[in-house]
Short mmCIF file of C-alpha atoms and ligand atoms in Angstrom, two decimals:
data_model
loop_
_atom_site.label_atom_id
_atom_site.label_comp_id
_atom_site.label_asym_id
_atom_site.label_seq_id
_atom_site.Cartn_x
_atom_site.Cartn_y
_atom_site.Cartn_z
CA MET A 61 -10.34 95.48 -39.27
CA THR A 62 -12.11 98.42 -37.71
CA ASP A 63 -15.78 99.18 -38.31
CA CYS A 64 -15.16 102.89 -37.88
CA LEU A 65 -15.48 104.86 -41.12
CA PHE A 66 -13.07 107.58 -40.02
CA CYS A 67 -10.48 105.06 -38.81
CA LYS A 68 -10.69 103.47 -42.27
CA MET A 69 -9.91 106.87 -43.77
CA VAL A 70 -6.94 107.26 -41.42
CA ASN A 71 -5.70 103.78 -42.33
CA GLY A 72 -6.12 104.32 -46.06
CA ASP A 73 -8.82 101.63 -46.33
CA THR A 74 -11.43 104.16 -47.56
CA PRO A 75 -10.69 106.96 -50.03
CA VAL A 76 -10.73 110.43 -48.54
CA ASN A 77 -10.75 113.91 -50.07
CA LYS A 78 -7.82 114.99 -47.93
CA ILE A 79 -6.98 118.62 -47.14
CA TYR A 80 -4.30 118.16 -44.49
CA GLU A 81 -2.61 115.39 -42.53
CA ASP A 82 0.09 115.11 -39.89
CA GLU A 83 0.98 112.56 -37.22
CA ASP A 84 -2.01 113.46 -35.03
CA VAL A 85 -4.83 114.76 -37.22
CA LEU A 86 -6.50 114.38 -40.61
CA ALA A 87 -8.69 116.97 -42.36
CA PHE A 88 -10.96 116.29 -45.33
CA HIS A 89 -13.96 117.69 -47.17
CA ASP A 90 -17.39 116.60 -45.89
CA ILE A 91 -19.18 114.32 -48.35
CA ASN A 92 -22.47 116.16 -47.81
CA PRO A 93 -21.47 119.83 -47.47
CA GLN A 94 -23.87 122.12 -45.62
CA ALA A 95 -22.08 125.29 -46.77
CA PRO A 96 -19.80 126.28 -49.66
CA HIS A 97 -16.89 125.30 -47.39
CA HIS A 98 -17.48 122.32 -45.11
CA PHE A 99 -14.57 120.24 -43.91
CA LEU A 100 -13.92 117.94 -40.95
CA VAL A 101 -10.85 117.64 -38.72
CA ILE A 102 -10.40 114.36 -36.85
CA PRO A 103 -7.77 112.91 -34.53
CA LYS A 104 -6.02 109.87 -35.95
CA ALA A 105 -6.73 108.09 -32.67
CA HIS A 106 -10.18 106.52 -32.35
CA ILE A 107 -12.07 108.55 -29.74
CA LYS A 108 -15.82 108.04 -29.74
CA THR A 109 -17.23 111.29 -28.39
CA LEU A 110 -16.22 114.55 -26.78
CA ASN A 111 -17.08 112.88 -23.45
CA ASP A 112 -14.24 110.41 -24.00
CA ILE A 113 -11.29 112.80 -24.38
CA ASP A 114 -9.29 114.61 -21.72
CA ASP A 115 -6.28 115.38 -23.92
CA ALA A 116 -6.27 119.19 -23.96
CA LYS A 117 -3.26 119.31 -26.26
CA LEU A 118 -4.97 117.20 -28.90
CA LEU A 119 -8.23 119.16 -28.60
CA GLY A 120 -6.25 122.37 -29.02
CA LYS A 121 -4.47 121.00 -32.05
CA LEU A 122 -7.77 119.99 -33.67
CA THR A 123 -9.07 123.53 -33.18
CA LEU A 124 -5.91 125.21 -34.45
CA THR A 125 -5.95 122.93 -37.49
CA VAL A 126 -9.42 124.25 -38.32
CA SER A 127 -8.35 127.88 -38.21
CA ASN A 128 -5.16 127.22 -40.16
CA ILE A 129 -7.10 125.50 -42.94
CA ALA A 130 -9.81 128.21 -43.00
CA GLN A 131 -7.03 130.75 -43.45
CA ASP A 132 -5.31 128.68 -46.14
CA LEU A 133 -8.59 128.24 -48.02
CA GLY A 134 -9.19 131.99 -47.81
CA PHE A 135 -12.48 132.33 -45.93
CA ALA A 136 -11.24 132.91 -42.38
CA ASP A 137 -11.63 136.69 -42.47
CA GLU A 138 -15.24 136.46 -43.70
CA GLY A 139 -16.01 134.06 -40.87
CA TYR A 140 -16.93 130.48 -40.23
CA ARG A 141 -18.40 128.17 -37.61
CA VAL A 142 -16.73 125.31 -35.73
CA VAL A 143 -18.99 122.58 -34.35
CA MET A 144 -18.53 119.28 -32.57
CA ASN A 145 -21.72 117.27 -32.25
CA CYS A 146 -21.85 114.99 -29.21
CA ASN A 147 -24.06 111.93 -28.93
CA GLU A 148 -27.63 111.51 -30.13
CA GLN A 149 -29.23 114.77 -29.10
CA GLY A 150 -26.19 116.68 -30.27
CA GLY A 151 -26.67 115.23 -33.74
CA GLN A 152 -23.59 113.01 -33.84
CA THR A 153 -23.79 110.31 -36.52
CA VAL A 154 -20.16 109.18 -36.81
CA TYR A 155 -18.74 108.02 -33.48
CA HIS A 156 -15.13 109.12 -34.02
CA ILE A 157 -14.82 112.72 -32.89
CA HIS A 158 -14.55 115.43 -35.50
CA LEU A 159 -14.75 119.18 -35.69
CA HIS A 160 -16.94 120.55 -38.46
CA CYS A 161 -15.89 123.80 -40.09
CA LEU A 162 -18.57 125.57 -42.13
CA GLY A 163 -17.97 128.74 -44.08
CA GLY A 164 -18.58 130.61 -47.28
CA ARG A 165 -22.09 131.79 -46.44
CA ALA A 166 -23.88 133.67 -43.66
CA LEU A 167 -24.87 131.14 -41.00
CA THR A 168 -27.91 131.52 -38.78
CA TRP A 169 -28.11 131.10 -35.02
CA PRO A 170 -29.25 129.11 -33.15
CA PRO A 171 -28.91 125.88 -35.12
CA GLY A 172 -32.10 123.78 -35.26
P1 LIG B 147 -21.79 114.18 -37.35
O1 LIG B 147 -23.24 114.08 -37.74
O2 LIG B 147 -21.33 112.90 -36.71
O3 LIG B 147 -21.45 115.39 -36.55
O4 LIG B 147 -21.01 114.39 -38.71
C1 LIG B 147 -20.61 113.35 -39.54
C2 LIG B 147 -20.25 113.97 -40.86
O5 LIG B 147 -19.53 113.02 -41.62
C3 LIG B 147 -21.46 114.40 -41.69
O6 LIG B 147 -21.40 115.78 -41.96
C4 LIG B 147 -21.34 113.54 -42.94
O7 LIG B 147 -21.73 114.23 -44.11
C5 LIG B 147 -19.87 113.18 -42.96
N1 LIG B 147 -19.61 111.91 -43.62
C6 LIG B 147 -20.28 110.74 -43.45
N2 LIG B 147 -19.78 109.80 -44.25
C7 LIG B 147 -18.75 110.37 -44.93
C8 LIG B 147 -17.84 109.87 -45.91
O8 LIG B 147 -17.86 108.72 -46.32
N3 LIG B 147 -16.92 110.76 -46.40
C9 LIG B 147 -16.86 112.07 -45.96
N4 LIG B 147 -15.93 112.85 -46.53
N5 LIG B 147 -17.72 112.56 -45.04
C10 LIG B 147 -18.64 111.72 -44.53
ZN1 LIG B 148 -12.46 105.63 -35.48
#
């Protein structure tokens, strides 16, 4: 069995607050939201970091999934931020790539 938390969610071994799923991607609400809307979109395949993917089609699909969900949830027009943290200095804590989508409040720039 995998040690990866997000693979366990994909496999159904860990409960997940799912928003969307298809054959390639899974989207779910972040357990520790940093904004009124905060969800994650992950590939079903285990890919550790942004440095480990060269699949442009999958990266594009992850990004389009974010905007589709933001539109479905009704905050796309107000605006939102999409983030992928990479490795230690990027703030990555779960080593299975994921896009964060944060929305529902005014976000500041730059991030800390
Ligand atoms: P990272 O720091 O790697 O960019 O983001 C990891 C994200 O995963 C964090 O925002 C964290 O709150 C979220 N997270 C960690 N454990 C869980 C969990 O068990 N369930 C959910 N839904 N999110 C989680
Ligand atoms: Zn994984």
